[in-house]
Amino acid sequence: MIESTPRRTVPLVLALAVAAAAPTATAAAATTAAAAPAPAASATAFAGIRGWARMAYGDPRDDVRILVDAHGFFDGRDPAVAARSWGTFRIQHFMGGPSDGSDGPRPGFNWGDFRVDCVRVDGADVAVTGRLVDAGPDWEEFLHGTPPARMGVSFHVAAPGTGETRIGITAPPPAGAPELAPCAAGPADAGTTAGGYTLTDTRRRSG
């Protein structure tokens, strides 16, 4: 479970425009949804990511954030993809704020909460996918699909002195196309302007 500093108590909707150009499966703070229980520790290694950051979004009046609390056990069958994954993530979008990008009242708030179904950790790069469990009215068509839509978020968690942390959002494919595959989040291609993430990986110590 993760929380951001709320700007208002009643969420509105989540803006799909944040990720309109994200790749499909073939190319590969506010209260989040209740996290799935962690599985029994039967695997050999653990890795995960936790935190929040504000995206360096094109319009300074907007405040787009990714909050994540996602983890997995790795059993060695795939060196990067967790054998068991759990957690939550949220994408939230405050709209219409001050033109200089500073904090202040924003008339619109859009969001979507996701239950994690796949975690991929490859060095400093992390991809997480999950299905919607709660969303604003603009995403009801994705929330009430059968099954609910899968989306992805991606991260490059830079160590101090090694560059900037980046994030990315992968939207559902167009109607009629195959759904996004597990862990098939696109590249982390946007910078951040606030916040940060903590990457934990016991494989680094054991390998």
Tab-separated table of N, CA, C and O in Angstrom, residues 20 27 38 46 48-50 73 75 107 109 118 131-132 145 157 173 175 186 195 202 204 206-207:
chain	number	residue	atom	x	y	z
A	20	ALA	N	-1.152	7.974	-24.811
A	20	ALA	CA	-1.798	7.647	-26.065
A	20	ALA	C	-0.854	7.012	-27.061
A	20	ALA	O	-1.263	6.247	-27.924
A	27	ALA	N	4.926	-4.998	-28.897
A	27	ALA	CA	6.142	-4.201	-28.887
A	27	ALA	C	6.845	-4.265	-27.541
A	27	ALA	O	8.013	-4.031	-27.442
A	38	ALA	N	0.973	-11.022	-0.238
A	38	ALA	CA	2.239	-11.541	-0.732
A	38	ALA	C	2.235	-13.052	-0.671
A	38	ALA	O	1.753	-13.648	0.287
A	46	PHE	N	14.337	-12.050	-4.195
A	46	PHE	CA	13.264	-11.070	-4.114
A	46	PHE	C	13.723	-9.764	-4.746
A	46	PHE	O	14.881	-9.360	-4.585
A	48	GLY	N	11.894	-5.676	-5.982
A	48	GLY	CA	10.692	-4.870	-6.083
A	48	GLY	C	11.005	-3.390	-6.093
A	48	GLY	O	12.153	-2.966	-5.917
A	49	ILE	N	9.966	-2.596	-6.291
A	49	ILE	CA	10.102	-1.148	-6.379
A	49	ILE	C	8.971	-0.506	-5.597
A	49	ILE	O	7.834	-0.989	-5.589
A	50	ARG	N	9.299	0.598	-4.940
A	50	ARG	CA	8.317	1.296	-4.122
A	50	ARG	C	8.609	2.798	-4.193
A	50	ARG	O	9.771	3.209	-4.198
A	73	PHE	N	8.965	-12.597	-6.409
A	73	PHE	CA	9.949	-13.631	-6.102
A	73	PHE	C	10.490	-14.178	-7.416
A	73	PHE	O	9.730	-14.406	-8.370
A	75	ASP	N	12.731	-17.266	-9.240
A	75	ASP	CA	13.210	-18.621	-8.990
A	75	ASP	C	14.291	-19.067	-9.969
A	75	ASP	O	14.704	-20.226	-9.948
A	107	PRO	N	-8.272	22.157	-11.133
A	107	PRO	CA	-9.707	21.866	-11.169
A	107	PRO	C	-10.051	20.424	-11.519
A	107	PRO	O	-11.144	19.962	-11.210
A	109	PHE	N	-9.015	16.133	-11.692
A	109	PHE	CA	-8.186	15.055	-11.152
A	109	PHE	C	-8.635	13.734	-11.744
A	109	PHE	O	-9.808	13.367	-11.623
A	118	CYS	N	2.483	-8.684	-12.956
A	118	CYS	CA	3.797	-9.081	-13.457
A	118	CYS	C	4.825	-8.012	-13.103
A	118	CYS	O	4.549	-6.817	-13.234
A	131	ARG	N	-3.912	-5.041	-13.751
A	131	ARG	CA	-5.266	-4.782	-14.248
A	131	ARG	C	-5.963	-3.749	-13.377
A	131	ARG	O	-5.774	-3.705	-12.159
A	132	LEU	N	-6.786	-2.933	-14.031
A	132	LEU	CA	-7.558	-1.918	-13.316
A	132	LEU	C	-8.473	-2.547	-12.270
A	132	LEU	O	-9.152	-3.544	-12.549
A	145	GLY	N	-14.408	-3.886	-18.508
A	145	GLY	CA	-14.193	-4.874	-19.549
A	145	GLY	C	-14.095	-6.268	-18.950
A	145	GLY	O	-13.999	-6.453	-17.738
A	157	VAL	N	15.566	3.382	-12.553
A	157	VAL	CA	15.903	3.929	-11.239
A	157	VAL	C	17.409	4.160	-11.192
A	157	VAL	O	18.191	3.229	-10.977
A	173	PRO	N	-3.945	-1.423	-25.628
A	173	PRO	CA	-3.974	-1.338	-27.089
A	173	PRO	C	-5.354	-0.895	-27.587
A	173	PRO	O	-6.335	-0.937	-26.835
A	175	ALA	N	-9.024	-0.882	-29.412
A	175	ALA	CA	-10.082	-1.892	-29.402
A	175	ALA	C	-9.879	-2.881	-30.548
A	175	ALA	O	-9.572	-2.492	-31.672
A	186	GLY	N	6.211	-0.439	-21.926
A	186	GLY	CA	7.163	0.186	-22.828
A	186	GLY	C	8.302	0.857	-22.089
A	186	GLY	O	8.418	0.764	-20.856
A	195	GLY	N	9.852	13.581	-6.167
A	195	GLY	CA	9.679	12.223	-5.686
A	195	GLY	C	10.859	11.332	-6.018
A	195	GLY	O	11.953	11.794	-6.349
A	202	THR	N	17.549	-8.549	-4.023
A	202	THR	CA	18.483	-9.423	-3.309
A	202	THR	C	19.378	-10.209	-4.255
A	202	THR	O	20.402	-10.734	-3.839
A	204	ARG	N	21.256	-8.991	-6.437
A	204	ARG	CA	22.513	-8.269	-6.559
A	204	ARG	C	23.502	-8.705	-5.485
A	204	ARG	O	24.701	-8.737	-5.704
A	206	SER	N	23.254	-11.753	-3.891
A	206	SER	CA	23.524	-13.180	-3.966
A	206	SER	C	24.252	-13.566	-5.229
A	206	SER	O	24.834	-14.638	-5.322
A	207	GLY	N	24.172	-12.688	-6.287
A	207	GLY	CA	24.814	-13.012	-7.566
A	207	GLY	C	26.148	-12.417	-7.663
A	207	GLY	O	26.984	-12.798	-8.447
